[in-house]
Coordinates of C-alpha atoms in Angstrom, one line a residue:
X498 CA 59.0 -26.2 -0.8
X499 CA 58.6 -23.9 -3.4
X500 CA 61.6 -21.8 -4.3
X501 CA 63.0 -18.1 -4.2
X502 CA 59.9 -15.7 -5.5
X503 CA 60.7 -14.3 -9.0
X504 CA 60.1 -10.9 -7.0
X505 CA 62.8 -11.6 -4.9
X506 CA 65.2 -12.6 -7.4
X507 CA 64.3 -9.1 -9.2
X508 CA 64.7 -7.3 -6.6
X509 CA 68.1 -8.4 -5.5
X510 CA 69.5 -8.3 -9.0
X511 CA 68.5 -4.5 -8.9
X512 CA 69.7 -3.6 -5.8
X513 CA 73.0 -5.2 -7.8
X514 CA 72.8 -3.3 -10.4
X515 CA 72.3 -0.2 -7.5
X516 CA 75.7 -1.3 -6.2
X517 CA 74.5 -2.1 -3.1
X518 CA 76.1 -5.5 -2.4
X519 CA 75.1 -6.2 1.6
X520 CA 71.7 -5.3 1.0
X521 CA 71.5 -7.4 -2.0
X522 CA 73.4 -10.4 -0.3
X523 CA 71.4 -10.6 3.1
X524 CA 68.6 -10.4 0.9
X525 CA 69.5 -14.0 -1.0
X526 CA 71.9 -15.8 1.4
X527 CA 67.6 -16.2 3.2
X528 CA 66.8 -17.9 -0.1
X529 CA 66.2 -21.4 -1.3
X530 CA 69.6 -22.5 -2.9
X531 CA 69.2 -22.5 -6.3
X532 CA 71.5 -22.5 -9.7
X533 CA 69.9 -18.4 -10.1
X534 CA 70.0 -17.4 -6.2
X535 CA 74.2 -18.9 -6.2
X536 CA 74.8 -17.1 -9.3
X537 CA 73.4 -14.0 -7.7
X538 CA 74.8 -14.5 -3.8
X539 CA 78.4 -15.0 -5.4
X540 CA 77.9 -11.1 -7.5
X541 CA 76.5 -9.8 -4.2
X542 CA 79.9 -11.9 -2.4
X543 CA 82.5 -10.3 -5.0
X544 CA 80.4 -6.8 -4.6
X545 CA 81.5 -7.2 -0.7
X546 CA 85.0 -8.1 -1.3
X547 CA 83.6 -11.3 -0.5
X548 CA 86.9 -13.4 -2.6
X549 CA 86.7 -17.3 -1.5
X550 CA 82.7 -17.6 -0.9
X551 CA 82.1 -15.5 -4.6
X552 CA 84.6 -17.9 -6.5
X553 CA 83.7 -21.4 -5.1
X554 CA 80.2 -20.0 -6.5
X555 CA 80.8 -19.0 -9.8
X556 CA 83.0 -22.3 -9.7
X557 CA 80.1 -24.4 -9.0
X558 CA 78.0 -23.2 -11.4
X559 CA 80.0 -23.2 -14.5
X560 CA 81.0 -26.8 -13.7
X561 CA 77.4 -27.3 -13.8
X562 CA 77.3 -25.4 -17.5
X563 CA 81.2 -25.8 -19.3
X564 CA 80.0 -24.8 -22.8
X565 CA 78.1 -21.9 -21.3
X566 CA 79.2 -18.0 -21.0
X567 CA 81.2 -18.1 -17.7
X568 CA 79.0 -16.6 -14.6
X569 CA 81.7 -14.5 -13.5
X570 CA 81.1 -12.1 -17.1
X571 CA 77.3 -10.7 -15.4
X572 CA 80.1 -10.5 -12.2
X573 CA 82.1 -7.8 -14.4
X574 CA 79.2 -6.3 -16.0
X575 CA 77.9 -5.1 -12.5
X576 CA 81.1 -4.6 -10.4
X577 CA 82.5 -2.4 -12.7
X578 CA 80.5 0.2 -13.4
X579 CA 80.9 0.7 -10.2
X580 CA 84.3 1.1 -10.2
X581 CA 85.0 -2.2 -7.6
X582 CA 87.8 -3.5 -10.2
X583 CA 90.6 -4.2 -7.4
X584 CA 87.5 -6.7 -6.3
X585 CA 86.3 -8.1 -10.0
X586 CA 90.1 -8.4 -10.0
X587 CA 90.9 -10.5 -7.4
X588 CA 87.1 -12.9 -8.0
X589 CA 89.2 -13.5 -11.5
X590 CA 91.9 -14.7 -9.9
X591 CA 90.5 -17.1 -7.2
X592 CA 88.2 -18.8 -9.7
X593 CA 91.5 -19.2 -12.0
X594 CA 92.8 -20.6 -9.4
X595 CA 90.3 -23.3 -8.2
X596 CA 89.3 -24.2 -12.1
X597 CA 93.1 -23.0 -14.1
X598 CA 92.2 -26.0 -16.8
X599 CA 88.5 -23.9 -17.6
X600 CA 90.2 -21.4 -20.7
X601 CA 87.3 -19.1 -19.9
X602 CA 89.4 -17.8 -16.6
X603 CA 92.3 -16.9 -18.7
X604 CA 89.9 -15.3 -20.8
X605 CA 88.5 -13.3 -18.2
X606 CA 91.1 -12.2 -16.7
X607 CA 93.3 -11.6 -19.5
X608 CA 90.6 -9.2 -20.9
X609 CA 90.1 -7.1 -17.7
X610 CA 94.1 -6.9 -17.6
X611 CA 94.4 -5.5 -21.1
X612 CA 91.5 -3.5 -19.9
X613 CA 93.4 -1.8 -17.5
X614 CA 96.6 -1.6 -19.3
X615 CA 98.5 -3.7 -17.9
X616 CA 99.2 -6.2 -20.5
X617 CA 102.8 -7.6 -20.1
X618 CA 100.4 -9.4 -16.6
X619 CA 97.2 -10.2 -18.9
X620 CA 99.7 -11.9 -21.8
X621 CA 100.9 -13.9 -19.1
X622 CA 97.9 -14.7 -18.0
X623 CA 96.0 -15.8 -21.7
X624 CA 99.1 -17.6 -22.5
X625 CA 98.5 -19.7 -20.6
X626 CA 95.0 -20.3 -21.6
X627 CA 96.5 -20.6 -25.7
X628 CA 98.5 -23.2 -23.9
X629 CA 95.9 -25.4 -23.3
X630 CA 94.1 -24.8 -26.4
X631 CA 96.7 -22.7 -29.0
X632 CA 93.6 -22.2 -31.6
X633 CA 91.3 -21.0 -29.2
X634 CA 89.4 -18.2 -30.8
X635 CA 89.0 -16.3 -28.1
X636 CA 91.7 -16.3 -26.3
X637 CA 93.9 -15.9 -29.9
X638 CA 92.0 -13.0 -30.8
X639 CA 92.4 -11.4 -26.8
X640 CA 95.8 -12.0 -27.1
X641 CA 96.9 -10.6 -30.7
X642 CA 95.1 -7.2 -29.0
X643 CA 97.6 -7.8 -26.3
X644 CA 100.6 -7.9 -28.7
X645 CA 99.4 -5.4 -30.9
X646 CA 99.0 -3.3 -27.9
X647 CA 102.8 -3.4 -27.2
X648 CA 103.6 -2.9 -30.7
X649 CA 104.5 -6.5 -31.8
X650 CA 102.7 -6.8 -35.4
X651 CA 104.1 -8.6 -36.8
X652 CA 103.7 -11.7 -33.5
X653 CA 99.6 -10.1 -33.4
X654 CA 99.2 -10.9 -38.0
X655 CA 100.8 -14.3 -37.4
X656 CA 98.6 -15.1 -34.0
X657 CA 95.7 -14.1 -36.2
X658 CA 96.5 -15.7 -39.5
X659 CA 96.5 -19.0 -37.5
X660 CA 93.6 -18.5 -35.7
X661 CA 91.7 -18.0 -39.3
X662 CA 93.0 -20.9 -40.5
X663 CA 91.7 -22.9 -37.6
X664 CA 88.6 -20.8 -37.9
X665 CA 87.5 -19.7 -41.3
X666 CA 83.9 -18.4 -40.8
X667 CA 85.1 -16.3 -38.0
X668 CA 84.1 -12.6 -38.9
X669 CA 85.2 -11.7 -35.8
X670 CA 89.0 -13.1 -36.7
X671 CA 88.8 -11.3 -39.5
X672 CA 87.8 -7.9 -38.3
X673 CA 90.6 -8.2 -35.9
X674 CA 93.3 -8.9 -38.6
X675 CA 91.7 -6.2 -40.8
X676 CA 92.2 -3.7 -37.8
X677 CA 95.6 -4.8 -37.5
X678 CA 96.8 -4.5 -41.5
X679 CA 94.9 -0.3 -40.3
X680 CA 96.9 -0.2 -37.6
X681 CA 100.3 -1.5 -39.1
X682 CA 99.9 0.9 -41.8
X683 CA 99.4 -2.4 -44.5
X684 CA 96.1 -0.6 -46.1
X685 CA 95.4 -2.9 -48.6
X686 CA 95.7 -6.0 -47.0
X687 CA 93.2 -4.2 -44.5
X688 CA 90.5 -3.4 -46.8
X689 CA 91.1 -7.5 -47.8
X690 CA 90.8 -8.4 -44.4
X691 CA 87.7 -5.6 -44.1
X692 CA 85.8 -7.9 -47.3
X693 CA 86.1 -11.1 -46.2
X694 CA 84.5 -10.0 -43.3
X695 CA 81.9 -8.5 -44.2
X696 CA 81.2 -11.8 -46.4
X697 CA 80.3 -13.5 -43.6
X698 CA 78.7 -10.8 -41.2
X699 CA 77.5 -7.8 -44.0
X700 CA 74.9 -6.9 -41.9
X701 CA 77.1 -6.1 -39.3
X702 CA 76.9 -1.8 -38.4
X703 CA 80.0 -2.2 -36.1
X704 CA 82.2 -4.2 -39.0
X705 CA 80.8 -2.1 -41.8
X706 CA 81.5 1.6 -39.6
X707 CA 85.7 0.0 -39.1
X708 CA 85.6 -0.8 -43.0
X709 CA 84.4 3.1 -43.1
X710 CA 87.2 4.3 -41.2
X711 CA 89.9 2.1 -43.2
X712 CA 88.5 4.1 -46.3
X713 CA 89.1 7.0 -45.6
X714 CA 92.3 6.8 -43.7
X715 CA 93.8 5.0 -46.9
X716 CA 92.0 8.4 -49.0
X717 CA 89.2 6.7 -50.4
X718 CA 87.1 9.7 -49.1
X719 CA 84.2 9.2 -51.2
X720 CA 83.9 5.7 -50.4
X721 CA 84.3 6.2 -46.7
X722 CA 82.0 8.5 -46.1
X723 CA 79.2 6.6 -47.4
X724 CA 80.6 3.9 -46.2
X725 CA 80.5 5.4 -42.3
X726 CA 76.6 6.0 -42.5
X727 CA 76.2 2.4 -41.8
X728 CA 77.0 3.9 -37.9
X729 CA 74.0 5.6 -37.9
X730 CA 72.7 2.2 -37.1
X731 CA 74.0 1.2 -34.1
X732 CA 72.6 0.8 -31.3
X733 CA 72.3 4.6 -29.4
X734 CA 73.6 6.6 -32.8
X735 CA 70.2 7.3 -34.4
X736 CA 67.9 9.4 -31.8
X737 CA 65.7 11.2 -34.7
X738 CA 63.6 10.0 -37.1
X739 CA 65.3 8.7 -40.3
X740 CA 63.1 10.2 -43.1
X741 CA 64.0 13.9 -42.0
X742 CA 68.2 12.8 -42.0
X743 CA 69.1 15.4 -44.8
X744 CA 69.9 13.9 -48.1
X745 CA 72.7 13.3 -49.8
X746 CA 72.1 17.1 -52.6
X747 CA 72.9 17.5 -55.8
X748 CA 75.0 19.9 -57.9
X749 CA 72.7 22.7 -58.0
X750 CA 70.7 22.4 -54.1
X751 CA 68.9 25.4 -53.1
X752 CA 68.6 25.3 -49.9
X753 CA 66.9 29.1 -49.6
X754 CA 63.9 29.5 -46.1
X755 CA 65.3 25.8 -44.8
X756 CA 66.0 24.7 -41.5
X757 CA 68.8 22.9 -40.8
X758 CA 70.0 21.0 -37.5
X759 CA 73.2 19.7 -37.5
X760 CA 73.6 17.8 -34.3
X761 CA 76.5 17.1 -31.4
X762 CA 78.1 13.8 -32.8
X763 CA 81.9 12.7 -31.8
X764 CA 84.1 14.2 -29.6
X765 CA 85.8 17.9 -30.0
X766 CA 88.2 17.2 -32.5
X767 CA 85.9 16.0 -34.6
X768 CA 83.1 18.6 -34.2
X769 CA 86.3 21.7 -35.4
X770 CA 86.7 19.2 -38.3
X771 CA 83.5 19.1 -39.5
X772 CA 82.7 23.0 -38.9
X773 CA 84.4 23.6 -42.0
X774 CA 81.0 22.0 -44.0
X775 CA 79.1 24.7 -42.1
X776 CA 79.9 27.8 -44.3
X777 CA 78.4 25.8 -46.9
X778 CA 75.1 25.0 -46.4
X779 CA 75.0 29.1 -45.1
X780 CA 76.0 29.6 -48.5
X781 CA 73.3 27.5 -50.4
X782 CA 70.5 30.0 -48.0
X783 CA 70.5 27.3 -45.3
X784 CA 69.4 28.5 -42.2
X785 CA 71.4 26.1 -39.6
X786 CA 71.3 25.8 -35.9
X787 CA 74.1 23.6 -34.7
X788 CA 73.9 21.8 -31.2
X789 CA 77.6 21.8 -30.2
X790 CA 79.3 21.5 -26.5
X791 CA 79.0 24.5 -24.7
X792 CA 83.1 25.6 -24.9
X793 CA 82.5 25.4 -29.1
X794 CA 80.1 28.0 -28.6
X795 CA 81.8 31.2 -28.7
X796 CA 83.9 30.2 -31.9
X797 CA 80.8 29.2 -33.1
X798 CA 79.0 31.9 -33.1
X799 CA 82.0 33.7 -34.8
X800 CA 81.9 32.0 -37.8
X801 CA 78.5 34.0 -39.1
X802 CA 75.1 33.3 -40.5
X803 CA 74.7 30.9 -38.0
X804 CA 71.1 31.1 -36.7
X805 CA 71.3 29.0 -33.4
X806 CA 73.8 27.9 -31.4
X807 CA 72.9 25.4 -28.7
X808 CA 74.1 22.7 -26.1
X809 CA 72.3 19.4 -25.6
X810 CA 70.1 20.5 -22.6
X811 CA 68.5 22.8 -24.6
X812 CA 65.3 21.2 -26.3
X813 CA 65.9 20.7 -30.3
X814 CA 64.1 24.1 -32.6
X815 CA 61.9 23.6 -35.3
X816 CA 64.0 22.1 -38.8
X817 CA 63.5 20.8 -41.7
X818 CA 66.1 18.5 -41.7
X819 CA 68.8 16.9 -39.1
X820 CA 72.7 15.7 -39.6
X821 CA 74.7 14.9 -37.8
X822 CA 77.6 16.4 -37.7
X823 CA 80.1 13.8 -39.4
X824 CA 77.8 12.7 -41.8
X825 CA 78.6 16.9 -43.8
X826 CA 81.4 14.8 -45.9
X827 CA 78.8 12.6 -47.3
X828 CA 76.0 14.9 -48.1
X829 CA 77.6 17.8 -49.0
X830 CA 79.8 15.1 -52.2
X831 CA 78.2 16.2 -55.0
X832 CA 78.3 19.6 -54.0
X833 CA 80.7 22.5 -55.6
X834 CA 81.9 22.7 -51.9
X835 CA 82.4 19.2 -50.9
X836 CA 85.8 20.4 -49.6
X837 CA 84.7 22.8 -47.3
X838 CA 85.6 26.5 -46.5
X839 CA 89.2 26.9 -46.6
X840 CA 91.3 27.9 -43.9
X841 CA 91.1 29.7 -41.5
X842 CA 87.1 29.2 -41.0
X843 CA 87.6 29.3 -37.4
X844 CA 88.7 33.0 -35.4
X845 CA 90.0 33.8 -31.9
X846 CA 88.2 37.0 -30.5
X847 CA 89.9 40.1 -30.9
X848 CA 89.2 41.2 -27.1
X849 CA 90.0 37.8 -25.6
X850 CA 93.6 38.1 -27.6
X851 CA 93.6 41.4 -26.2
X852 CA 92.8 40.2 -22.8
X853 CA 95.2 37.1 -23.2
X854 CA 98.1 38.4 -24.2
X855 CA 99.5 39.0 -20.8
X856 CA 100.1 35.5 -19.6
X857 CA 102.2 35.0 -22.2
X858 CA 105.2 35.1 -22.5
X859 CA 106.9 38.9 -24.1
X860 CA 110.4 38.8 -26.2
X861 CA 111.2 37.6 -29.7
X862 CA 111.6 34.3 -28.9
X863 CA 109.5 32.2 -30.6
X864 CA 106.8 31.1 -28.7
X865 CA 105.4 27.5 -28.2
X866 CA 102.0 26.0 -27.3
X867 CA 102.9 22.4 -26.1
X868 CA 100.1 20.1 -25.6
X869 CA 101.6 16.6 -24.4
X870 CA 98.5 14.2 -23.1
X871 CA 94.8 13.5 -24.6
X872 CA 91.4 13.3 -22.7
X873 CA 92.3 9.4 -20.7
X874 CA 88.6 8.3 -20.8
X875 CA 89.5 5.0 -18.2
X876 CA 85.9 4.1 -18.3
X877 CA 85.6 3.3 -21.8
X878 CA 88.8 0.8 -22.5
X879 CA 89.3 1.0 -25.7
X880 CA 89.5 5.0 -25.6
X881 CA 91.7 5.1 -22.4
X882 CA 94.0 2.6 -24.4
X883 CA 94.8 5.0 -28.0
X884 CA 95.4 8.2 -25.0
X885 CA 97.8 6.0 -23.2
X886 CA 99.4 5.6 -27.1
X887 CA 98.9 9.4 -28.6
X888 CA 99.7 10.9 -24.8
X889 CA 103.5 11.7 -24.3
X890 CA 104.5 11.9 -20.9
X891 CA 106.1 15.8 -20.3
X892 CA 109.7 13.8 -19.2
X893 CA 110.5 13.3 -23.2
X894 CA 110.6 16.7 -24.1
X895 CA 113.4 17.2 -21.8
X896 CA 115.5 18.2 -25.1
X897 CA 113.5 21.4 -25.4
X898 CA 115.1 22.7 -22.6
X899 CA 118.2 22.9 -23.6
X900 CA 116.9 24.8 -26.9
X901 CA 117.8 28.7 -27.0
X902 CA 115.2 30.8 -28.4
X903 CA 112.2 28.9 -27.7
X904 CA 109.6 30.1 -25.4
X905 CA 107.0 27.1 -23.8
X906 CA 103.6 27.5 -23.3
X907 CA 101.7 24.8 -21.8
X908 CA 98.4 24.3 -23.3
X909 CA 97.4 21.3 -21.4
X910 CA 94.6 20.7 -19.6
X911 CA 92.7 17.6 -17.7
X912 CA 95.3 15.0 -15.6
X913 CA 98.9 15.5 -17.8
X914 CA 98.9 19.2 -16.9
X915 CA 100.0 17.6 -13.4
X916 CA 103.3 16.3 -14.9
X917 CA 104.0 19.8 -14.7
X918 CA 104.8 19.1 -11.3
X919 CA 108.2 17.3 -12.2
X920 CA 108.7 19.0 -15.5
X921 CA 112.4 18.3 -16.5
X922 CA 114.9 19.6 -15.2
X923 CA 116.3 22.9 -16.8
X924 CA 112.5 23.7 -18.1
X925 CA 110.4 26.8 -18.1
X926 CA 106.6 26.2 -19.4
X927 CA 104.2 29.3 -19.3
X928 CA 101.7 28.3 -17.5
X929 CA 98.1 30.2 -18.4
X930 CA 95.6 26.9 -18.6
X931 CA 94.4 27.8 -15.0
X932 CA 92.4 30.3 -15.7
X933 CA 91.0 29.3 -19.3
X934 CA 87.1 28.4 -19.4
X935 CA 86.5 27.3 -22.6
X936 CA 87.6 26.5 -26.2
X937 CA 87.4 30.4 -27.4
X938 CA 89.7 31.2 -24.6
X939 CA 92.3 28.7 -25.7
X940 CA 92.0 29.9 -29.5
X941 CA 92.6 33.5 -28.1
X942 CA 96.2 31.9 -26.5
X943 CA 96.7 30.3 -30.0
X944 CA 96.7 33.6 -31.8
X945 CA 99.2 34.9 -29.6
X946 CA 102.0 32.0 -30.8
X947 CA 104.1 30.9 -33.4
X948 CA 103.7 27.0 -33.4
X949 CA 101.4 24.9 -31.6
X950 CA 103.0 20.9 -31.1
X951 CA 100.3 18.8 -30.0
X952 CA 99.8 15.0 -29.7
X953 CA 96.8 14.2 -31.7
X954 CA 94.3 16.0 -29.2
X955 CA 91.3 18.5 -30.1
X956 CA 93.8 21.6 -30.0
X957 CA 95.9 20.3 -33.0
X958 CA 92.2 20.6 -34.6
X959 CA 92.0 24.2 -33.6
X960 CA 94.9 25.9 -33.7
X961 CA 94.5 24.2 -37.9
X962 CA 90.8 24.8 -38.4
X963 CA 92.4 28.9 -37.8
X964 CA 95.7 29.0 -39.8
X965 CA 98.1 28.6 -37.0
X966 CA 101.4 26.7 -38.2
X967 CA 101.0 22.8 -36.1
X968 CA 103.3 20.3 -35.6
X969 CA 101.2 17.3 -35.0
X970 CA 103.2 14.5 -32.8
X971 CA 101.6 11.3 -34.1
X972 CA 101.6 7.4 -32.5
X973 CA 102.1 4.9 -34.8
X974 CA 98.8 3.6 -35.3
X975 CA 97.9 6.9 -36.3
X976 CA 93.9 7.9 -36.6
X977 CA 92.6 7.9 -39.9
X978 CA 92.0 11.9 -39.7
X979 CA 96.2 12.2 -41.1
X980 CA 95.8 9.4 -43.3
X981 CA 98.8 7.2 -43.8
X982 CA 102.6 7.9 -45.4
X983 CA 101.4 11.4 -45.7
X984 CA 103.4 14.1 -43.6
X985 CA 101.2 17.0 -44.5
X986 CA 96.9 16.8 -43.4
X987 CA 94.5 17.6 -46.1
X988 CA 92.8 19.2 -43.6
X989 CA 94.8 22.1 -42.8
X990 CA 97.4 23.6 -44.6
X991 CA 99.8 24.5 -42.0
X992 CA 100.0 21.6 -40.2
X993 CA 102.9 19.0 -40.3
X994 CA 103.2 15.1 -38.8
X995 CA 106.6 13.6 -37.2
X996 CA 105.1 10.4 -36.6
X997 CA 106.3 7.6 -34.6
X998 CA 108.5 5.1 -36.7
X999 CA 108.0 2.7 -34.4
X1000 CA 104.7 1.4 -31.5
X1001 CA 106.1 3.4 -28.7
X1002 CA 109.2 5.3 -29.2
X1003 CA 109.1 9.4 -29.2
X1004 CA 112.8 10.1 -28.8
X1005 CA 113.1 10.1 -32.8
X1006 CA 110.1 11.8 -32.6
X1007 CA 111.6 14.3 -30.2
X1008 CA 114.6 14.7 -31.6
X1009 CA 112.7 15.9 -35.2
X1010 CA 110.5 18.3 -33.3
X1011 CA 113.7 19.9 -32.2
X1012 CA 115.2 20.1 -35.3
X1013 CA 111.8 21.2 -36.9
X1014 CA 111.2 24.3 -34.3
X1015 CA 115.4 25.5 -34.7
X1016 CA 114.9 25.8 -38.2
X1017 CA 111.6 27.5 -38.3
X1018 CA 110.5 24.6 -40.7
X1019 CA 107.4 25.0 -40.5
X1020 CA 103.9 25.9 -42.7
X1021 CA 103.9 30.1 -42.5
X1022 CA 100.5 31.3 -40.7
X1023 CA 97.6 31.3 -42.7
X1024 CA 95.5 33.9 -41.0
X1025 CA 93.3 37.0 -41.7
X1026 CA 92.3 38.4 -38.0
X1027 CA 95.0 40.6 -36.4
X1028 CA 97.4 38.6 -34.1
X1029 CA 97.5 42.2 -31.4
X1030 CA 101.4 40.0 -30.3
X1031 CA 103.4 42.5 -29.6

């Protein structure tokens, strides 16, 4: 009797990828048993919440292939895109219960819990795996990430050092060690670990990109921007022809009559930071078009000298060269304008400032804009984990409620804005954000404030680019953009940084914030546009 036709298995797999688990199961249950059929059927059972059936089949195939990747890995790739997290976790727990001596089961469950931010549970699962094999490469690296997420940098460092002793040729471990040391702000040691990782895998674009970020955080800007160009070799990064990429320009570059397309890249904060370089290209005579999210269009058009601003929905205009936003510092490194335009290089609309003025508190109090959370992005585990570290629960700002002479204005959007439903006792927070449409409206609100207090979000970049006083409340393992060991910023002269002394601890940060506000201890505004405040 012949096996199941390939087209039947292909159909079942397509149904699984589309999330049609019951339909796939009905097809596979009629197929002749085989390892391939059993694995696909296990995935279908998992998507139908038939936990024990899925676990039984997965474990049977895992036993048959002990040196291969566990088949439950593929199950995760099918369930998680359809937000079937609970089903995936239930199956992984059942698989682990059936095969506790298989260290792969601890790795999979621990990694899933880690991605969901449940670090204490992940640590318990991974510890059981390490008890089976203390120098296990994958388990040790996952545990180190788990420890770092909880601010246990010394313990994570000791564990990775132990893993390196047993796996000296593991570029992954050296890279994780470099990342840990960078987050721990031990940058010389981090760069040394990056060098060891790159000696093992010199053409790994992701390792080169992480090395670039360490260079940038240490203040080695020219080296960092040059190394950061490796990111364009990563899958999906380079979408336009390489031969038309804007080259590194000479000091006497003449761009008159040449058209340059700047393409969208990174988050809003990245683009707001990089817009300082656009006037440099315009000053060289270039005809500049910019691809950017709609929310930035008004701000960009007001910069002047820009031929066109458009979104990703529009086809690309004709151009001589293209350049992604985050390559601008590199291509301009040899020109007189390598530092970009002076602050302020972004300006609020005078008309919008007048329209938004009634939404702000009146009187002579210090008007303080407040942003306490970022974009959570739960679909991207690394970004979601970073957001948990950078965001501050609104309740932590309770000491501001008792400060005289201060009016608080919310500049918060997204899920964190819901925390205003349970504000600290005595706090009054003006909230105009429900009517805000884009960053142009936000800029108009900022123009009517005395200072913006923000965690590491695009609003901090916007206020800094406008020359508004900014107090950045920064996490311990801070982003490269804010360098290391500094309370000021070379990007924004009016920005001051209050950084965590201990990972995850915000009380001291809030205490220092209150002191700074009460003393009015922040830089004066650098504006050349009318504030139209009162």
